[in-house]
Amino acid sequence: MAGFATRRRRETADEELVRTLFTEHGKAMLAYATRLTGDRAAAEDVVQEALVRAWRHLDDLGNGKGSVRGWLLTVVRNIVTDRVRARNARPAEVAESPTTVPVEHDHADHVVDTMVVLQALDRLSPEHRVVLEQVYLQGRSVAEAADVLGIPPGTVKSRSHYALRALREHFPARHLGMEGVA
Amino acid sequence: MTTDNHVDVDGYVDGELDTEQSREVESHLAGCATCREEVNSLRELQSYLQEVPPEALLDGPPADADLLLQRTLRQVRQESARTRTGRGAVATTVSIAAVAAVLAAAGGVLIGRNAGPDQPLAVPEPTPSASSSAVPGTRFASSVDPSTGARLTVRVEPASGFVRVNVAVTGLPAGEPCRLIVVGKDGRRETAGSWLVSEKGAQQGTTLDGTALIDPDDVTAVMIENTSGQKFVSTPV
């Protein structure tokens, strides 16, 4: 049967894809989903759905449109957001604990942002990237970041200044300069 | 930096200045468009960075989540079985090419994030096998430029009146601002995308998607050149 070998190959490739995504990004996805939902079981459902969506939308996820991780984390957040909305839209459902999930009203912007930022970070030198990750993503103070990285606080500061400008160089122009001085 | 001699923009943006110093900076900003733009641009970048969840920095598989993986794989298996009976063989071939491309991209991005260059790396590449044409008329081509050593693999997929291109390119020097160019029969050139070759892109290769407004039948070549027009690699399609 001509189709059989092809079919086997596809199933293997599908599973390999999902397994690869899980192995590389699973921890980040589950941790993020757990924080947003406050519930490990619900978070696992969200991660499962996000991985299946990734597999269904390979073209969006793939090359050139942003980092795979940015895509996956954004999808995790969107799924959580949509579930909260759906639950809130349902009338008269009682005994529901007030959700702590920040509902974004427009997730389209964020899809681009997270993907673009992670992709731009990837292009920085490790020294620059690590400083920005500590200071901005982890929200550490200069002193804390200096401690974690084992470099003087002054170096954290100057490096973060250079790194921010280096990051700007790697940002697609269309994502900057729209700030308007509101 | 043009703002070096003006005021402490970095200190201001980081919120490190005292009231007096901040006031000085602000009165300077009121009259200096350059510094104002610098402050706005840096603040915008900061806000983008702050929006990225810290979990983005975690790597690897989650602990104690094997059941989750098994459940997910089962769902994928079931859905792909349904798709197969529902949509037939065309869906099958689409998937192989796309899965291969994504695996390559996922590997590239991820390995790139954490591993040093000494680790074996999957160079992202579209899968130019005859059986994996996503759309009828999709063409694959690959060339190595003997002088630059750059290698370009392309997939050109016809759309109505234009083409979608997916390329994997290796061997470009880091720091080069590059363009992906689709060449038409009459010599017409359309830029399908542009980017800056990163360190990692130089080491591991880069995959890109783009589109070009050239009739699918008229596409004759795809090439990579830098913004000053130096050609790195070109492949006839």
Tab-separated table of C-alpha atoms in Angstrom:
chain	number	residue	atom	x	y	z
A	1	MET	CA	0.000	0.000	0.000
A	2	ALA	CA	1.573	3.163	-1.194
A	3	GLY	CA	0.139	5.393	1.516
A	4	PHE	CA	1.205	3.314	4.426
A	5	ALA	CA	4.823	4.319	4.689
A	6	THR	CA	3.841	7.955	4.290
A	7	ARG	CA	1.253	7.654	6.988
A	8	ARG	CA	3.688	6.067	9.391
A	9	ARG	CA	6.199	8.763	8.695
A	10	ARG	CA	3.699	11.479	9.355
A	11	GLU	CA	2.570	10.039	12.637
A	12	THR	CA	6.108	9.794	13.767
A	13	ALA	CA	6.802	13.345	12.668
A	14	ASP	CA	3.668	14.665	14.401
A	15	GLU	CA	4.543	12.996	17.628
A	16	GLU	CA	8.119	14.039	17.347
A	17	LEU	CA	7.057	17.629	16.878
A	18	VAL	CA	4.800	17.668	19.912
A	19	ARG	CA	7.349	15.827	21.996
A	20	THR	CA	10.069	18.272	20.968
A	21	LEU	CA	7.933	21.279	21.824
A	22	PHE	CA	7.056	19.706	25.152
A	23	THR	CA	10.640	18.858	25.968
A	24	GLU	CA	11.971	22.273	25.057
A	25	HIS	CA	9.173	24.553	26.220
A	26	GLY	CA	7.003	22.449	28.530
A	27	LYS	CA	8.438	23.793	31.730
A	28	ALA	CA	7.991	27.417	30.695
A	29	MET	CA	4.461	26.760	29.413
A	30	LEU	CA	3.294	24.865	32.469
A	31	ALA	CA	4.827	27.312	34.931
A	32	TYR	CA	3.218	30.236	33.142
A	33	ALA	CA	-0.151	28.507	32.856
A	34	THR	CA	0.001	27.539	36.529
A	35	ARG	CA	0.649	31.114	37.560
A	36	LEU	CA	-2.188	32.434	35.415
A	37	THR	CA	-4.733	29.838	36.452
A	38	GLY	CA	-3.506	29.228	39.980
A	39	ASP	CA	-4.355	25.573	39.433
A	40	ARG	CA	-2.011	22.867	38.208
A	41	ALA	CA	-4.726	20.646	36.722
A	42	ALA	CA	-6.273	23.526	34.796
A	43	ALA	CA	-2.788	24.574	33.730
A	44	GLU	CA	-2.091	21.119	32.307
A	45	ASP	CA	-5.258	21.333	30.225
A	46	VAL	CA	-4.162	24.698	28.919
A	47	VAL	CA	-0.712	23.397	27.990
A	48	GLN	CA	-2.229	20.404	26.248
A	49	GLU	CA	-4.483	22.649	24.211
A	50	ALA	CA	-1.632	25.004	23.373
A	51	LEU	CA	0.541	22.142	22.128
A	52	VAL	CA	-2.280	20.772	20.017
A	53	ARG	CA	-2.869	24.230	18.580
A	54	ALA	CA	0.819	24.488	17.790
A	55	TRP	CA	0.606	21.222	15.922
A	56	ARG	CA	-2.500	22.396	14.036
A	57	HIS	CA	-0.991	25.759	13.145
A	58	LEU	CA	2.496	24.818	12.167
A	59	ASP	CA	2.692	27.608	9.657
A	60	ASP	CA	2.115	30.311	12.273
A	61	LEU	CA	4.482	28.790	14.713
A	62	GLY	CA	7.308	28.259	12.338
A	63	ASN	CA	10.172	30.151	11.084
A	64	GLY	CA	10.460	33.840	10.672
A	65	LYS	CA	7.351	34.932	12.518
A	66	GLY	CA	8.810	35.026	15.962
A	67	SER	CA	10.307	32.651	18.363
A	68	VAL	CA	8.509	29.412	18.957
A	69	ARG	CA	8.528	30.043	22.650
A	70	GLY	CA	6.952	33.456	22.285
A	71	TRP	CA	4.212	31.886	20.206
A	72	LEU	CA	3.566	29.112	22.689
A	73	LEU	CA	3.487	31.375	25.745
A	74	THR	CA	1.203	33.788	24.004
A	75	VAL	CA	-1.140	30.979	23.069
A	76	VAL	CA	-1.095	29.762	26.672
A	77	ARG	CA	-2.127	33.202	27.824
A	78	ASN	CA	-4.801	33.519	25.177
A	79	ILE	CA	-6.318	30.172	26.089
A	80	VAL	CA	-6.441	31.136	29.762
A	81	THR	CA	-7.949	34.489	28.873
A	82	ASP	CA	-10.564	32.934	26.620
A	83	ARG	CA	-11.525	30.412	29.278
A	84	VAL	CA	-11.948	33.114	31.874
A	85	ARG	CA	-14.065	35.107	29.486
A	86	ALA	CA	-16.197	32.137	28.588
A	87	ARG	CA	-16.737	31.412	32.260
A	88	ASN	CA	-17.586	35.007	33.015
A	89	ALA	CA	-20.010	35.126	30.141
A	90	ARG	CA	-21.929	32.188	31.514
A	91	PRO	CA	-24.786	33.547	33.590
A	92	ALA	CA	-25.628	32.461	37.108
A	93	GLU	CA	-22.840	30.066	37.685
A	94	VAL	CA	-22.402	30.013	41.398
A	95	ALA	CA	-19.648	28.964	43.739
A	96	GLU	CA	-16.996	30.281	41.494
A	97	SER	CA	-13.981	31.762	43.132
A	98	PRO	CA	-13.110	35.217	41.885
A	99	THR	CA	-10.463	34.862	39.306
A	100	THR	CA	-7.146	36.549	39.687
A	101	VAL	CA	-6.334	36.296	36.034
A	102	PRO	CA	-5.742	39.654	34.452
A	103	VAL	CA	-7.998	39.652	31.451
A	104	GLU	CA	-6.478	41.409	28.508
A	105	HIS	CA	-8.981	42.943	26.221
A	106	ASP	CA	-6.951	42.713	23.134
A	107	HIS	CA	-4.506	39.939	22.890
A	108	ALA	CA	-3.448	40.581	19.341
A	109	ASP	CA	-0.850	43.153	20.368
A	110	HIS	CA	0.741	40.842	22.849
A	111	VAL	CA	1.108	38.042	20.360
A	112	VAL	CA	3.466	40.205	18.426
A	113	ASP	CA	5.182	41.691	21.437
A	114	THR	CA	6.256	38.532	23.222
A	115	MET	CA	7.403	36.869	20.032
A	116	VAL	CA	9.264	39.907	18.826
A	117	VAL	CA	10.929	40.568	22.159
A	118	LEU	CA	12.091	36.983	22.622
A	119	GLN	CA	13.383	36.880	19.101
A	120	ALA	CA	15.265	40.135	19.538
A	121	LEU	CA	16.704	38.910	22.852
A	122	ASP	CA	17.980	35.812	21.105
A	123	ARG	CA	20.077	37.981	18.865
A	124	LEU	CA	21.925	39.738	21.657
A	125	SER	CA	25.258	38.638	23.046
A	126	PRO	CA	24.854	36.393	26.095
A	127	GLU	CA	26.187	39.154	28.408
A	128	HIS	CA	23.628	41.634	27.177
A	129	ARG	CA	20.772	39.173	27.104
A	130	VAL	CA	21.346	37.901	30.590
A	131	VAL	CA	21.372	41.383	32.094
A	132	LEU	CA	18.081	42.317	30.443
A	133	GLU	CA	16.531	39.028	31.522
A	134	GLN	CA	17.537	39.642	35.123
A	135	VAL	CA	16.526	43.257	35.301
A	136	TYR	CA	13.364	43.313	33.230
A	137	LEU	CA	11.947	39.808	32.879
A	138	GLN	CA	12.850	38.726	36.411
A	139	GLY	CA	12.314	42.207	37.795
A	140	ARG	CA	15.478	42.058	39.900
A	141	SER	CA	17.077	45.158	41.361
A	142	VAL	CA	20.527	46.150	40.178
A	143	ALA	CA	22.013	44.810	43.423
A	144	GLU	CA	20.188	41.484	43.102
A	145	ALA	CA	21.145	41.104	39.458
A	146	ALA	CA	24.761	41.904	40.327
A	147	ASP	CA	24.674	39.201	42.956
A	148	VAL	CA	23.128	36.597	40.659
A	149	LEU	CA	25.467	37.374	37.775
A	150	GLY	CA	28.559	37.830	39.919
A	151	ILE	CA	29.433	41.210	38.447
A	152	PRO	CA	29.636	44.648	40.092
A	153	PRO	CA	26.391	46.680	40.259
A	154	GLY	CA	27.966	49.393	38.129
A	155	THR	CA	28.570	46.825	35.402
A	156	VAL	CA	24.956	45.662	35.599
A	157	LYS	CA	23.844	49.222	35.048
A	158	SER	CA	26.133	50.063	32.175
A	159	ARG	CA	25.582	46.702	30.535
A	160	SER	CA	21.824	47.049	30.767
A	161	HIS	CA	22.060	50.462	29.132
A	162	TYR	CA	24.104	49.107	26.262
A	163	ALA	CA	21.938	46.013	26.049
A	164	LEU	CA	18.736	48.023	25.787
A	165	ARG	CA	20.179	49.931	22.851
A	166	ALA	CA	21.490	46.731	21.276
A	167	LEU	CA	18.009	45.275	21.632
A	168	ARG	CA	16.607	48.256	19.807
A	169	GLU	CA	18.883	47.487	16.881
A	170	HIS	CA	17.332	44.048	16.616
A	171	PHE	CA	13.782	45.255	16.828
A	172	PRO	CA	11.852	45.411	13.591
A	173	ALA	CA	11.294	49.080	12.867
A	174	ARG	CA	7.544	48.728	12.673
A	175	HIS	CA	7.385	47.827	16.345
A	176	LEU	CA	9.108	50.953	17.511
A	177	GLY	CA	8.522	54.604	17.137
A	178	MET	CA	4.761	54.380	17.385
A	179	GLU	CA	4.881	55.624	20.933
A	180	GLY	CA	3.678	59.146	20.165
A	181	VAL	CA	4.307	61.347	23.155
A	182	ALA	CA	1.010	60.623	24.801
B	1	MET	CA	25.299	58.335	20.817
B	2	THR	CA	24.155	61.812	20.061
B	3	THR	CA	22.737	62.259	23.536
B	4	ASP	CA	25.978	61.514	25.358
B	5	ASN	CA	26.812	65.094	26.049
B	6	HIS	CA	23.351	66.200	27.000
B	7	VAL	CA	21.895	64.691	30.154
B	8	ASP	CA	21.802	61.377	31.968
B	9	VAL	CA	19.101	59.759	29.880
B	10	ASP	CA	19.873	56.274	31.202
B	11	GLY	CA	19.698	57.329	34.821
B	12	TYR	CA	16.456	59.126	34.119
B	13	VAL	CA	14.907	56.178	32.293
B	14	ASP	CA	16.016	53.820	35.067
B	15	GLY	CA	14.446	56.092	37.655
B	16	GLU	CA	17.731	56.500	39.491
B	17	LEU	CA	17.874	60.269	39.654
B	18	ASP	CA	16.760	62.331	42.611
B	19	THR	CA	14.065	64.952	42.272
B	20	GLU	CA	16.475	67.741	41.528
B	21	GLN	CA	18.341	65.766	38.845
B	22	SER	CA	15.093	64.567	37.284
B	23	ARG	CA	13.842	68.109	37.075
B	24	GLU	CA	17.022	69.115	35.272
B	25	VAL	CA	16.620	66.291	32.795
B	26	GLU	CA	12.996	67.158	32.222
B	27	SER	CA	13.723	70.763	31.496
B	28	HIS	CA	16.382	69.641	29.028
B	29	LEU	CA	13.935	67.197	27.408
B	30	ALA	CA	11.426	69.980	26.920
B	31	GLY	CA	13.827	71.656	24.520
B	32	CYS	CA	15.702	68.707	23.012
B	33	ALA	CA	13.845	66.474	20.579
B	34	THR	CA	16.765	64.061	20.270
B	35	CYS	CA	16.847	63.261	23.961
B	36	ARG	CA	13.073	63.147	24.112
B	37	GLU	CA	12.990	60.535	21.373
B	38	GLU	CA	15.731	58.592	23.094
B	39	VAL	CA	13.800	58.533	26.363
B	40	ASN	CA	10.598	57.480	24.624
B	41	SER	CA	12.278	54.773	22.674
B	42	LEU	CA	14.114	53.318	25.688
B	43	ARG	CA	10.955	53.416	27.794
B	44	GLU	CA	9.069	51.653	25.062
B	45	LEU	CA	11.661	48.890	24.974
B	46	GLN	CA	11.497	48.585	28.743
B	47	SER	CA	7.753	48.176	28.619
B	48	TYR	CA	8.047	45.481	25.943
B	49	LEU	CA	10.568	43.628	28.080
B	50	GLN	CA	8.425	43.915	31.166
B	51	GLU	CA	5.510	42.343	29.352
B	52	VAL	CA	7.408	39.132	28.729
B	53	PRO	CA	6.539	36.641	31.454
B	54	PRO	CA	9.534	35.554	33.542
B	55	GLU	CA	8.578	31.951	32.865
B	56	ALA	CA	9.920	32.493	29.352
B	57	LEU	CA	13.343	31.908	30.871
B	58	LEU	CA	12.597	28.369	32.001
B	59	ASP	CA	13.944	25.590	29.856
B	60	GLY	CA	13.312	21.930	29.471
B	61	PRO	CA	10.346	19.696	30.131
B	62	PRO	CA	8.120	20.174	33.164
B	63	ALA	CA	8.665	17.883	36.122
B	64	ASP	CA	6.160	15.115	36.799
B	65	ALA	CA	4.205	15.771	33.661
B	66	ASP	CA	4.633	12.608	31.669
B	67	LEU	CA	0.903	11.974	31.763
B	68	LEU	CA	0.334	15.390	30.261
B	69	LEU	CA	2.667	14.531	27.390
B	70	GLN	CA	0.967	11.180	26.848
B	71	ARG	CA	-2.484	12.803	26.847
B	72	THR	CA	-1.332	15.401	24.368
B	73	LEU	CA	0.229	12.826	22.067
B	74	ARG	CA	-2.954	10.786	22.207
B	75	GLN	CA	-5.049	13.797	21.224
B	76	VAL	CA	-2.724	14.540	18.330
B	77	ARG	CA	-2.879	10.911	17.191
B	78	GLN	CA	-6.659	10.896	17.338
B	79	GLU	CA	-7.006	14.181	15.513
B	80	SER	CA	-4.567	13.208	12.833
B	81	ALA	CA	-6.465	9.947	12.315
B	82	ARG	CA	-9.675	11.935	11.906
B	83	THR	CA	-8.038	14.352	9.528
B	84	ARG	CA	-6.760	11.484	7.449
B	85	THR	CA	-10.143	9.844	6.978
B	86	GLY	CA	-11.799	13.220	6.481
B	87	ARG	CA	-9.479	14.997	4.137
B	88	GLY	CA	-7.465	12.311	2.484
B	89	ALA	CA	-3.929	12.162	1.375
B	90	VAL	CA	-3.332	15.819	0.584
B	91	ALA	CA	-3.342	16.736	4.249
B	92	THR	CA	-0.762	14.056	4.849
B	93	THR	CA	1.829	15.508	2.555
B	94	VAL	CA	1.265	19.036	3.832
B	95	SER	CA	1.966	17.872	7.301
B	96	ILE	CA	5.253	16.180	6.594
B	97	ALA	CA	6.815	19.264	5.103
B	98	ALA	CA	5.423	21.576	7.724
B	99	VAL	CA	6.346	19.365	10.636
B	100	ALA	CA	9.867	19.007	9.363
B	101	ALA	CA	10.181	22.758	8.922
B	102	VAL	CA	8.871	23.463	12.404
B	103	LEU	CA	11.027	20.840	14.019
B	104	ALA	CA	13.984	22.461	12.416
B	105	ALA	CA	12.869	25.909	13.492
B	106	ALA	CA	12.027	24.814	17.027
B	107	GLY	CA	15.356	23.108	17.361
B	108	GLY	CA	17.180	26.115	16.039
B	109	VAL	CA	15.494	28.627	18.284
B	110	LEU	CA	15.669	26.540	21.364
B	111	ILE	CA	19.058	25.112	21.131
B	112	GLY	CA	20.142	28.581	20.215
B	113	ARG	CA	18.776	30.037	23.420
B	114	ASN	CA	20.649	27.849	25.819
B	115	ALA	CA	23.409	25.896	24.315
B	116	GLY	CA	26.873	26.939	23.393
B	117	PRO	CA	28.079	26.699	19.841
B	118	ASP	CA	29.964	23.522	20.630
B	119	GLN	CA	26.804	21.500	20.795
B	120	PRO	CA	25.585	19.700	17.692
B	121	LEU	CA	22.971	21.887	16.135
B	122	ALA	CA	20.149	21.154	13.826
B	123	VAL	CA	20.479	23.504	10.938
B	124	PRO	CA	16.975	24.557	10.047
B	125	GLU	CA	16.008	23.458	6.618
B	126	PRO	CA	12.827	23.075	4.665
B	127	THR	CA	12.350	19.548	3.466
B	128	PRO	CA	12.781	19.580	-0.258
B	129	SER	CA	11.500	16.090	-0.935
B	130	ALA	CA	9.308	15.427	-3.905
B	131	SER	CA	6.556	13.918	-1.776
B	132	SER	CA	6.111	16.953	0.419
B	133	SER	CA	4.660	19.583	-1.883
B	134	ALA	CA	2.145	21.405	0.260
B	135	VAL	CA	0.475	23.125	-2.665
B	136	PRO	CA	0.487	21.790	-6.208
B	137	GLY	CA	3.292	23.488	-8.082
B	138	THR	CA	5.445	24.039	-5.008
B	139	ARG	CA	9.091	24.003	-5.978
B	140	PHE	CA	12.198	23.274	-3.977
B	141	ALA	CA	15.728	24.286	-4.783
B	142	SER	CA	19.064	24.444	-3.070
B	143	SER	CA	22.435	25.933	-3.930
B	144	VAL	CA	25.776	26.552	-2.332
B	145	ASP	CA	27.723	29.584	-3.422
B	146	PRO	CA	31.302	28.445	-4.068
B	147	SER	CA	32.864	31.794	-3.200
B	148	THR	CA	30.923	32.785	-0.062
B	149	GLY	CA	30.142	29.242	1.090
B	150	ALA	CA	26.568	30.286	1.873
B	151	ARG	CA	23.959	27.613	1.379
B	152	LEU	CA	20.382	28.407	0.466
B	153	THR	CA	17.477	25.995	0.430
B	154	VAL	CA	14.149	27.353	-0.719
B	155	ARG	CA	10.556	26.317	-1.037
B	156	VAL	CA	8.515	28.411	-3.421
B	157	GLU	CA	4.806	27.918	-3.026
B	158	PRO	CA	2.443	29.388	-5.596
B	159	ALA	CA	-0.390	31.616	-4.414
B	160	SER	CA	-2.822	33.503	-6.608
B	161	GLY	CA	-0.626	35.952	-8.450
B	162	PHE	CA	2.239	35.838	-5.942
B	163	VAL	CA	4.491	33.349	-4.205
B	164	ARG	CA	5.212	32.360	-0.646
B	165	VAL	CA	8.810	31.508	-0.015
B	166	ASN	CA	10.353	29.621	2.834
B	167	VAL	CA	14.111	29.590	2.965
B	168	ALA	CA	16.828	28.151	5.115
B	169	VAL	CA	20.168	29.816	4.747
B	170	THR	CA	23.482	29.018	6.367
B	171	GLY	CA	26.953	30.410	6.073
B	172	LEU	CA	26.129	34.112	6.238
B	173	PRO	CA	28.463	36.330	8.265
B	174	ALA	CA	27.077	37.659	11.559
B	175	GLY	CA	26.060	41.288	11.561
B	176	GLU	CA	25.174	41.444	7.878
B	177	PRO	CA	21.948	43.249	7.078
B	178	CYS	CA	20.449	40.930	4.469
B	179	ARG	CA	17.597	40.807	2.046
B	180	LEU	CA	15.728	37.848	0.689
B	181	ILE	CA	15.044	38.556	-2.953
B	182	VAL	CA	12.821	36.777	-5.411
B	183	VAL	CA	13.789	37.263	-9.036
B	184	GLY	CA	11.277	37.172	-11.875
B	185	LYS	CA	11.601	36.119	-15.506
B	186	ASP	CA	12.035	39.669	-16.718
B	187	GLY	CA	14.760	40.333	-14.151
B	188	ARG	CA	12.351	42.029	-11.785
B	189	ARG	CA	13.406	41.769	-8.154
B	190	GLU	CA	11.044	41.712	-5.213
B	191	THR	CA	12.294	41.812	-1.643
B	192	ALA	CA	10.486	39.092	0.290
B	193	GLY	CA	12.063	40.001	3.611
B	194	SER	CA	15.077	41.517	5.305
B	195	TRP	CA	16.917	40.794	8.514
B	196	LEU	CA	20.157	41.130	10.392
B	197	VAL	CA	22.278	37.981	10.618
B	198	SER	CA	22.762	37.225	14.313
B	199	GLU	CA	25.692	35.357	15.827
B	200	LYS	CA	23.460	32.360	16.148
B	201	GLY	CA	22.080	32.780	12.682
B	202	ALA	CA	25.635	32.757	11.402
B	203	GLN	CA	26.448	29.610	13.320
B	204	GLN	CA	23.251	27.674	12.937
B	205	GLY	CA	21.508	29.069	9.943
B	206	THR	CA	18.312	31.026	9.703
B	207	THR	CA	14.890	30.166	8.382
B	208	LEU	CA	12.650	32.825	6.959
B	209	ASP	CA	9.213	33.121	5.457
B	210	GLY	CA	8.310	35.750	2.967
B	211	THR	CA	6.094	36.596	0.061
B	212	ALA	CA	6.791	38.248	-3.242
B	213	LEU	CA	4.446	39.761	-5.743
B	214	ILE	CA	5.706	37.874	-8.753
B	215	ASP	CA	3.567	35.465	-10.700
B	216	PRO	CA	4.455	31.908	-9.606
B	217	ASP	CA	5.193	30.937	-13.202
B	218	ASP	CA	7.591	33.834	-13.611
B	219	VAL	CA	9.821	33.146	-10.617
B	220	THR	CA	13.275	32.180	-11.818
B	221	ALA	CA	15.529	32.516	-8.789
B	222	VAL	CA	15.729	33.274	-5.109
B	223	MET	CA	18.758	35.013	-3.676
B	224	ILE	CA	20.248	36.499	-0.544
B	225	GLU	CA	22.215	39.698	-0.654
B	226	ASN	CA	23.176	42.352	1.848
B	227	THR	CA	21.695	45.817	1.840
B	228	SER	CA	24.598	47.156	-0.183
B	229	GLY	CA	23.832	44.678	-2.925
B	230	GLN	CA	26.575	42.121	-2.340
B	231	LYS	CA	25.221	38.726	-3.296
B	232	PHE	CA	25.828	35.822	-0.904
B	233	VAL	CA	23.980	33.031	-2.604
B	234	SER	CA	21.407	32.533	-5.299
B	235	THR	CA	19.491	29.513	-6.439
B	236	PRO	CA	17.553	29.022	-9.643
B	237	VAL	CA	14.073	27.606	-9.110
